[in-house]
Each structure stands twice: as structure tokens, then as C-alpha cells.
Short mmCIF file of the C-alpha atoms (twelve columns), coordinates in Angstrom:
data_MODEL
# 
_entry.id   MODEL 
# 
loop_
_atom_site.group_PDB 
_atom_site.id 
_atom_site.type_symbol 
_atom_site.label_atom_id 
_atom_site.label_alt_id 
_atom_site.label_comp_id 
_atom_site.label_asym_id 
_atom_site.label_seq_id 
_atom_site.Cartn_x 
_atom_site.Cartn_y 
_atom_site.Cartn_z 
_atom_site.pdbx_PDB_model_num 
ATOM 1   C CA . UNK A 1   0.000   0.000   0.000   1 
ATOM 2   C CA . UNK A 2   1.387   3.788   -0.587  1 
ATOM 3   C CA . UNK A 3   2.132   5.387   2.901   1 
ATOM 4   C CA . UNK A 4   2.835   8.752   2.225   1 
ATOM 5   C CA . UNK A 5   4.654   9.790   5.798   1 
ATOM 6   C CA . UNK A 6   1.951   12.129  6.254   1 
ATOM 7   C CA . UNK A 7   -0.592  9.682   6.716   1 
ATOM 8   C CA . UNK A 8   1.220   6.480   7.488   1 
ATOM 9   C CA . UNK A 9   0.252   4.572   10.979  1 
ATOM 10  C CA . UNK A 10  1.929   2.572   13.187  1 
ATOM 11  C CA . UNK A 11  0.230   2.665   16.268  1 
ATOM 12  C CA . UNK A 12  -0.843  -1.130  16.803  1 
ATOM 13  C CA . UNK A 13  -3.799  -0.166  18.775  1 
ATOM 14  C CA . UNK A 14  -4.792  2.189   16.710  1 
ATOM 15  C CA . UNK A 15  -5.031  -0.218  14.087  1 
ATOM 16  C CA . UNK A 16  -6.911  -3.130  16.154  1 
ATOM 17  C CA . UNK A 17  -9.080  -0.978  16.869  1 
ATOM 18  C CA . UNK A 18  -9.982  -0.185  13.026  1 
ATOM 19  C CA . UNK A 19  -10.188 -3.857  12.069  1 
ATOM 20  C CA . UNK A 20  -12.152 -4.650  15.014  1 
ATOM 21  C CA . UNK A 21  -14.541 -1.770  14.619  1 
ATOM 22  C CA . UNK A 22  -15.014 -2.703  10.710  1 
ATOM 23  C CA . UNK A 23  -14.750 -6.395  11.228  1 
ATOM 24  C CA . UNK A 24  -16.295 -7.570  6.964   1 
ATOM 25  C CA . UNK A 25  -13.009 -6.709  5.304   1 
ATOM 26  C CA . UNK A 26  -12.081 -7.737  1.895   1 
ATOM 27  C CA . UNK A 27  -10.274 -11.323 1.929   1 
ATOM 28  C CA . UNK A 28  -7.908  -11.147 -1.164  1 
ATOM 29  C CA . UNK A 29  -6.106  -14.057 -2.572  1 
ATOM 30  C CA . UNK A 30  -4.306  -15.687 -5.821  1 
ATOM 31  C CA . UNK A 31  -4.522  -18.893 -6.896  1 
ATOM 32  C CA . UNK A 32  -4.592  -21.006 -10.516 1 
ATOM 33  C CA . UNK A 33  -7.744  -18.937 -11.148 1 
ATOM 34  C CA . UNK A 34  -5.778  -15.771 -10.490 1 
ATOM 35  C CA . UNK A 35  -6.989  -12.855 -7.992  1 
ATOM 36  C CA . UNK A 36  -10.120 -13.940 -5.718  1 
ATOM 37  C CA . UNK A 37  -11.696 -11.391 -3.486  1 
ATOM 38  C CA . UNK A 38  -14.996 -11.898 -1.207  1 
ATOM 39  C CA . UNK A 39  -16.165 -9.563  1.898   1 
ATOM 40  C CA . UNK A 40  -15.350 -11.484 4.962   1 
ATOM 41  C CA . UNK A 41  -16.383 -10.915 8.978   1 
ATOM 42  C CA . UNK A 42  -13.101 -11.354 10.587  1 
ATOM 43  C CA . UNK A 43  -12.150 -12.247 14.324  1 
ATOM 44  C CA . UNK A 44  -9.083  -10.799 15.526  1 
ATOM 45  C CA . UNK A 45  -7.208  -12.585 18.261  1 
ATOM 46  C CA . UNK A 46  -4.059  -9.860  19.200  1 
ATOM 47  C CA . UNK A 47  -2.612  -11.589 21.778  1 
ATOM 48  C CA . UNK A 48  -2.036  -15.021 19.604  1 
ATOM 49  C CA . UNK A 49  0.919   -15.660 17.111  1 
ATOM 50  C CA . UNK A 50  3.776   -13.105 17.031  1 
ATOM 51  C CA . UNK A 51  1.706   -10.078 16.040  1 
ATOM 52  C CA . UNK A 52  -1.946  -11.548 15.959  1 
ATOM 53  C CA . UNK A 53  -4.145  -13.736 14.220  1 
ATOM 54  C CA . UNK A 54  -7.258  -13.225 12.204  1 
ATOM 55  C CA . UNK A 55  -10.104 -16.291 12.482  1 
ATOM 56  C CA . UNK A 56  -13.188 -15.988 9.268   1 
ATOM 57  C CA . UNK A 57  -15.086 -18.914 7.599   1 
ATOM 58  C CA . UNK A 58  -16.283 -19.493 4.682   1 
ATOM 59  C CA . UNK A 59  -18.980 -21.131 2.453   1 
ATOM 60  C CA . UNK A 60  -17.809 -24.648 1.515   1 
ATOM 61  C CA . UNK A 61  -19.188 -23.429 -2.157  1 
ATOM 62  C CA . UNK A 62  -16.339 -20.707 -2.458  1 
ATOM 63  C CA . UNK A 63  -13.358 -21.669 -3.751  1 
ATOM 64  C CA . UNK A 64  -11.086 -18.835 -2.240  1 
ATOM 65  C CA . UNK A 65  -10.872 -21.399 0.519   1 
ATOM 66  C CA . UNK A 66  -9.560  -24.515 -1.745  1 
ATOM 67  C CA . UNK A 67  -7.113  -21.181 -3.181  1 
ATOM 68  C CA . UNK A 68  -5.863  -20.584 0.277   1 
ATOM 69  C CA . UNK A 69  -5.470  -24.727 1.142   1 
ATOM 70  C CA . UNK A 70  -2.986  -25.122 -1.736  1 
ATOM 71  C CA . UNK A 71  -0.871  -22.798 0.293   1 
ATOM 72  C CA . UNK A 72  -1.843  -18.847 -1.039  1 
ATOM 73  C CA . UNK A 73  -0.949  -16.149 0.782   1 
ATOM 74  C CA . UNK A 74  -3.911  -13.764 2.202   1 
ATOM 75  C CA . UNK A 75  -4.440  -9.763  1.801   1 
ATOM 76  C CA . UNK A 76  -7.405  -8.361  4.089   1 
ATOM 77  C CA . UNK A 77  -8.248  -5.383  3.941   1 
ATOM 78  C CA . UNK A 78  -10.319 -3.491  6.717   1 
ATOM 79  C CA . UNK A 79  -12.047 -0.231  5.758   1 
ATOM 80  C CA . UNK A 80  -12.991 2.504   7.848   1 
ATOM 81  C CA . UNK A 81  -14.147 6.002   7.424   1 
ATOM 82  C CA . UNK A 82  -14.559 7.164   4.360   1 
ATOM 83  C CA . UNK A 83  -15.305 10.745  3.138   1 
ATOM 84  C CA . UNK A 84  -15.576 12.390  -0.142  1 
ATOM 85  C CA . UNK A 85  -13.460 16.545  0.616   1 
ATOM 86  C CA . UNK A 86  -14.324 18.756  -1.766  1 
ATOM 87  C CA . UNK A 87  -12.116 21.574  -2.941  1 
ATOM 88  C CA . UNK A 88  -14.705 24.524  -2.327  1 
ATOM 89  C CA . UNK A 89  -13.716 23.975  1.604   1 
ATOM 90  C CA . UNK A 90  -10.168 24.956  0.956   1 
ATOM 91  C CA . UNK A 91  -9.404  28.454  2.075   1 
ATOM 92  C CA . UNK A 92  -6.752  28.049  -0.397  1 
ATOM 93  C CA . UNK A 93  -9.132  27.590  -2.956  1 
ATOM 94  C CA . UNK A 94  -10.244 31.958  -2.517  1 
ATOM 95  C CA . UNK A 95  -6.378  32.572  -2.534  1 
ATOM 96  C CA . UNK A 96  -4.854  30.820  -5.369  1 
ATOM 97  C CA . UNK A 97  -7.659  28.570  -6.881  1 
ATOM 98  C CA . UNK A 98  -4.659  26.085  -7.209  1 
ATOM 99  C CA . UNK A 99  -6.797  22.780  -5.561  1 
ATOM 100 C CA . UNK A 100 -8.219  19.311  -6.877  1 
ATOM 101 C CA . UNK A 101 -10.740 17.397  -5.123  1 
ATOM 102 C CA . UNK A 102 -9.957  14.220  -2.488  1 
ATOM 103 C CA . UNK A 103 -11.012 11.711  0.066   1 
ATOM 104 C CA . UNK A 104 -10.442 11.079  3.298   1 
ATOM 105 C CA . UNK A 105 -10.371 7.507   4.479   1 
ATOM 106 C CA . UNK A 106 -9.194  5.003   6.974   1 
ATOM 107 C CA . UNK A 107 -7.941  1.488   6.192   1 
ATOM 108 C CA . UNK A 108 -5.830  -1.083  7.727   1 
ATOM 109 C CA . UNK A 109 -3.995  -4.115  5.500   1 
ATOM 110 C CA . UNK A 110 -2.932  -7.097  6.800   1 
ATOM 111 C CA . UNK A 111 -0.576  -9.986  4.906   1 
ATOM 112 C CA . UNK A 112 0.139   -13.230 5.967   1 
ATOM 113 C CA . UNK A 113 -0.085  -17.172 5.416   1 
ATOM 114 C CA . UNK A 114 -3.721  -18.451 5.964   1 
ATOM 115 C CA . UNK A 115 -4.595  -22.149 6.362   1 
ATOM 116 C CA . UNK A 116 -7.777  -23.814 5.676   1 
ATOM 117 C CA . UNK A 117 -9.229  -25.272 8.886   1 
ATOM 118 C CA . UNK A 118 -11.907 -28.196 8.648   1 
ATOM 119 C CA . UNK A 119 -12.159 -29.059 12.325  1 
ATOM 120 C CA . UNK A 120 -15.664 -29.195 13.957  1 
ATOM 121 C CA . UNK A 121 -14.080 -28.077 16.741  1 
ATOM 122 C CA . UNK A 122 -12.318 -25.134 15.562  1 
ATOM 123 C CA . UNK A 123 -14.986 -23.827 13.669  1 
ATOM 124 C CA . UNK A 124 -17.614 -23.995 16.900  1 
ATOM 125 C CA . UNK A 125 -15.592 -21.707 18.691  1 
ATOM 126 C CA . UNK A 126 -14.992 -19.344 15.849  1 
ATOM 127 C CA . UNK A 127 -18.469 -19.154 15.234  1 
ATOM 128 C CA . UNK A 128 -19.336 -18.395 18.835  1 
ATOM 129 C CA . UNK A 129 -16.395 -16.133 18.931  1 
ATOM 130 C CA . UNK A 130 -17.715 -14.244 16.185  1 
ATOM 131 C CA . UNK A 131 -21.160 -14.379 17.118  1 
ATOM 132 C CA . UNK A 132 -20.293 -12.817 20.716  1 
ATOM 133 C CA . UNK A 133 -18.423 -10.111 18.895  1 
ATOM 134 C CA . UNK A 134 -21.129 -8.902  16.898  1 
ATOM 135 C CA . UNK A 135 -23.839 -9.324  19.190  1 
ATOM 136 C CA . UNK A 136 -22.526 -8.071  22.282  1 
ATOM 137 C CA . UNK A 137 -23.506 -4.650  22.463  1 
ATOM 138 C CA . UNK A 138 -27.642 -5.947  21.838  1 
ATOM 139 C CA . UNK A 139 -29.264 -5.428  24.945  1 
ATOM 140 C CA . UNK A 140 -30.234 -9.474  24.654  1 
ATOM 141 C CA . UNK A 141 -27.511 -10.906 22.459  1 
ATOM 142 C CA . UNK A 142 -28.321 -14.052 20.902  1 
ATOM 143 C CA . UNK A 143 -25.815 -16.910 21.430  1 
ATOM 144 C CA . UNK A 144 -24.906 -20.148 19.260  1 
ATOM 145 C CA . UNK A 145 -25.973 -22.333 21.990  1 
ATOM 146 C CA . UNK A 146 -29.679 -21.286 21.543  1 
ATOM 147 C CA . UNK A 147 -29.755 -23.221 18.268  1 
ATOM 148 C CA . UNK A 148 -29.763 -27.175 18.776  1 
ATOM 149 C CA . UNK A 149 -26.236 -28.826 18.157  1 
ATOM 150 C CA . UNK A 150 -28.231 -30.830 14.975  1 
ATOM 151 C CA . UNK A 151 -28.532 -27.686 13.317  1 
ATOM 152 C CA . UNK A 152 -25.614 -26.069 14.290  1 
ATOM 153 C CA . UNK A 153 -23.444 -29.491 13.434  1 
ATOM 154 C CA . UNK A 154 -25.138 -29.061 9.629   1 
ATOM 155 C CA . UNK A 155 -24.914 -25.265 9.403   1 
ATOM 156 C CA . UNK A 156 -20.404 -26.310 10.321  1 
ATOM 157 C CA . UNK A 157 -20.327 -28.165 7.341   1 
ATOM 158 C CA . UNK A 158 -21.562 -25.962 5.129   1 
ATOM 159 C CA . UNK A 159 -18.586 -24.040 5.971   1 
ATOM 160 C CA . UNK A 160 -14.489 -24.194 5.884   1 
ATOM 161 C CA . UNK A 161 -12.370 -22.333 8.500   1 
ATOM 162 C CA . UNK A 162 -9.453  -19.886 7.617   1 
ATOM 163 C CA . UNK A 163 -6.850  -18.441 10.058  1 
ATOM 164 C CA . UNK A 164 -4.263  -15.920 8.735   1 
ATOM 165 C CA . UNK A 165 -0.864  -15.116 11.207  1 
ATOM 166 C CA . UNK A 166 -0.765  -11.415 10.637  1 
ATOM 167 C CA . UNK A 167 3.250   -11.359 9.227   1 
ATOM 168 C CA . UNK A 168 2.489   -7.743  7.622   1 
ATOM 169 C CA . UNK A 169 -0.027  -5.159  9.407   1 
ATOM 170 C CA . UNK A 170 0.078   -1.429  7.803   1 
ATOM 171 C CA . UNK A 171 -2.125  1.546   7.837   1 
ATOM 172 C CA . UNK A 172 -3.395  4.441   6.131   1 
ATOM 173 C CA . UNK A 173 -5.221  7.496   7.963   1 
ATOM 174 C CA . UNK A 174 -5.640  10.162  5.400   1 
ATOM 175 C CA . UNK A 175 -7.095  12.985  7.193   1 
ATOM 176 C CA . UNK A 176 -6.149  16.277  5.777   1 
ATOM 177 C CA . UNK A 177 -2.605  15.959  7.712   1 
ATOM 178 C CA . UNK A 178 -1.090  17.414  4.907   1 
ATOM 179 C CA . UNK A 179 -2.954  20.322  4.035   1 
ATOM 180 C CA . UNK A 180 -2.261  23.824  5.383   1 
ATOM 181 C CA . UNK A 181 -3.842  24.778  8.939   1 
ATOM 182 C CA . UNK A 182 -6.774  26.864  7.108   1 
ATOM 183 C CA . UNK A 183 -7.489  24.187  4.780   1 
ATOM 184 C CA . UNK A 184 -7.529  21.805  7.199   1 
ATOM 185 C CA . UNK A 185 -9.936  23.954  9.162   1 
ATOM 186 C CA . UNK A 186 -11.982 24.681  6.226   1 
ATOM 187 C CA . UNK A 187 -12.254 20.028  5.986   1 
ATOM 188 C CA . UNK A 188 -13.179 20.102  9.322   1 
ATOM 189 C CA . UNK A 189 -16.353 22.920  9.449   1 
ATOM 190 C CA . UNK A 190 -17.187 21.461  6.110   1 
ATOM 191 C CA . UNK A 191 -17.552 17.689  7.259   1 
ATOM 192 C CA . UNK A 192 -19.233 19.283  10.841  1 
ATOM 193 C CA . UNK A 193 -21.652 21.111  9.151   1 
ATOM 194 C CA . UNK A 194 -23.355 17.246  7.704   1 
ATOM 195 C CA . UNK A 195 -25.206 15.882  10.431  1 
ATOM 196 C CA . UNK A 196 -24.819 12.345  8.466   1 
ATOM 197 C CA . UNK A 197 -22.908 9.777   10.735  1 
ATOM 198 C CA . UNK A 198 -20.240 9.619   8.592   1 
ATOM 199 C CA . UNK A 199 -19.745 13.133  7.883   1 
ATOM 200 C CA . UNK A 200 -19.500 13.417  11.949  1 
ATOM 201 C CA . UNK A 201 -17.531 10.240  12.773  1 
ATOM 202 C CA . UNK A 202 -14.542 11.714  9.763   1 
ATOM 203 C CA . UNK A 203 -14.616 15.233  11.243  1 
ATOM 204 C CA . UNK A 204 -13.832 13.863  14.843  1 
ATOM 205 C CA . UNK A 205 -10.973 12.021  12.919  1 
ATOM 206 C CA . UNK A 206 -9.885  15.548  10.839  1 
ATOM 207 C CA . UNK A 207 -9.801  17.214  14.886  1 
ATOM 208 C CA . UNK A 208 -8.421  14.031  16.287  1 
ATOM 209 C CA . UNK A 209 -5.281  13.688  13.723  1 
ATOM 210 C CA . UNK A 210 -5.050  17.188  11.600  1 
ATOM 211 C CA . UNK A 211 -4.984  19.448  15.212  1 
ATOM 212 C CA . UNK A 212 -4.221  16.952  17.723  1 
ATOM 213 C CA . UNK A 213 -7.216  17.274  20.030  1 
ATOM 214 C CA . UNK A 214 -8.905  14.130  20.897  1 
ATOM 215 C CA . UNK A 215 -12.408 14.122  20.748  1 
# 
């Protein structure tokens, strides 16, 4: 991935907490039928493996997991933020007109070897792993154990597991950093002034990274 230094990130937690905040990331892989990618809700264990591990599954019909079997390395990519900036918020733009349109965004990449797990046991805890993480902040999250083992022991093979050792973890925080303090001022009131989530969630990021204060 291009890190420009300006928005380059190597603050580990920082990171974890992008992938686990935007858990479906794209699984990317290359095999004989050349570049496979699907959308994938990813588990990540931090404390496993030299620098973490990521646990998925997938549909025993998909052959990205026969791709990663034969021995393929993985690319997932976690995506955060994202904001269109348009060049009219620039107070740049009133001095010299000399400005292009861009986007903010936040995204994390990971690379490593993944392995295709088949284990009934495996996959039972990644699925109630997974399950907990999504459903834990419901008032009355729903568990795997209130579906009967029968089902739950067909529903498993359906499915293949795939764990990836995170060898390669970057990230990407483009928020403005580089602009001038008036045009960075200019991002923020202009991404403020949209009461969409979004909008809100990017301009706490524009405060957070272009001026330092924390929200």
C-alpha cells in the first residue's frame, strides 16, 4: 500500500481498533484462477501468534478457501471512514484557486499465510467467537448455543475455517494531515456542518489527527 509519511500509521492499537470496529473486510487471494476477493467478517485474536491472528469462515461453495489450502498467501483489507473533501472547503481555494478534489479515508492491511481449517471443533468456537463479537452490544444478544447442536453441526459443514498469522499489518489514515492549517480547518467545518454519521464520525478524525485534540 502507498504510505505517504503524512498519513502512514503505526500505532498497533490504533489499528486493532480499526479492524475490530469494521470487522467484513475484503479477503484477497491468488490462486490457478488468479486474484479472488470476497467480503469477509473477521475475528481478531491480538494476543495469539507473534503479532496476531485473524479467524473468518467461509462457504464450503467458495473456492477462495480450496485457493488458500494449496498454500496462497492472504491480503485483508479493513475499511474505515470514508469521506468524499471537496475543494470549495479549501481556504486556499479563494487565494490561489490552485486545488483538486480528495477523500479522506481510513484502512488497515494485513498480509500473511492463511490455512484452511476443517475441524468441527475449531470452527464452533470461531463461530461463537464471532457471534459474541457482533452481538454483544444488543441489549439481549443471541448466542450459538440457543440453536440445537443438529442444526448447528449441519450449518459447520456448510462451511471451511481460515486463520491468517498477521506477518504484515500497515495503515493508512488520510485525514487532511497534509494540508495547510486553514485548509484543514476549512475540511473540518465542512464535514461538521453534515449531520450524516459519517460526515461526523470523519470530522472527529480531521480534529483528532489534523490538530491533535482528541475528541
Amino acid at each position: 500500500m502507498y504510505e505517504p509519511s503524512h498519513f502512514k500509521v503505526e500505532d498497533r492499537a490504533a489499528l486493532h481498533q480499526v479492524m475490530r470496529a469494521n470487522p467484513l473486510a475484503t479477503l484477497v487471494t491468488a490462486g490457478e484462477g488468479g486474484l479472488i476477493a470476497n467480503p469477509v467478517p473477521f475475528v481478531l485474536h491480538a494476543d495469539e501468534g507473534d503479532q496476531g491472528v485473524l479467524r473468518a469462515h467461509l462457504a464450503r461453495p467458495n473456492p477462495q478457501w480450496k485457493a488458500i489450502a494449496a498454500g496462497a498467501e492472504a491480503l485483508v483489507i479493513f475499511t474505515g471512514v470514508e469521506r468524499y473533501v471537496t475543494p470549495a472547503w479549501y481556504a486556499s481555494k479563494q487565494e490561489h484557486g490552485k486545488v483538486v478534489p480528495t477523500w479522506n479515508y481510513v484502512t488497515v492491511q494485513v498480509r500473511g499465510p492463511a490455512r484452511a481449517i476443517e475441524d468441527p471443533v475449531w470452527l464452533r468456537a470461531q463461530l461463537e467467537s464471532l457471534t459474541q463479537q457482533q452481538e454483544a452490544p444488543r441489549a439481549e444478544p443471541w448466542n450459538v448455543a440457543e440453536a440445537t447442536d443438529a442444526f448447528v453441526s449441519v450449518q459447520m459443514r456448510g462451511i471451511v475455517g481460515i486463520e491468517i498469522g498477521i506477518a504484515a499489518l500497515v495503515g493508512k489514515f488520510k485525514l487532511s494531515q497534509n494540508r495547510q492549517e486553514a485548509d484543514k480547518l476549512g475540511v473540518l467545518n465542512g464535514l461538521s456542518a453534515d449531520p450524516e454519521s459519517e460526515s461526523q464520525a470523519m470530522a472527529a478524525l480531521v480534529k483528532q489527527h489534523g490538530f491533535g485534540i482528541s475528541a
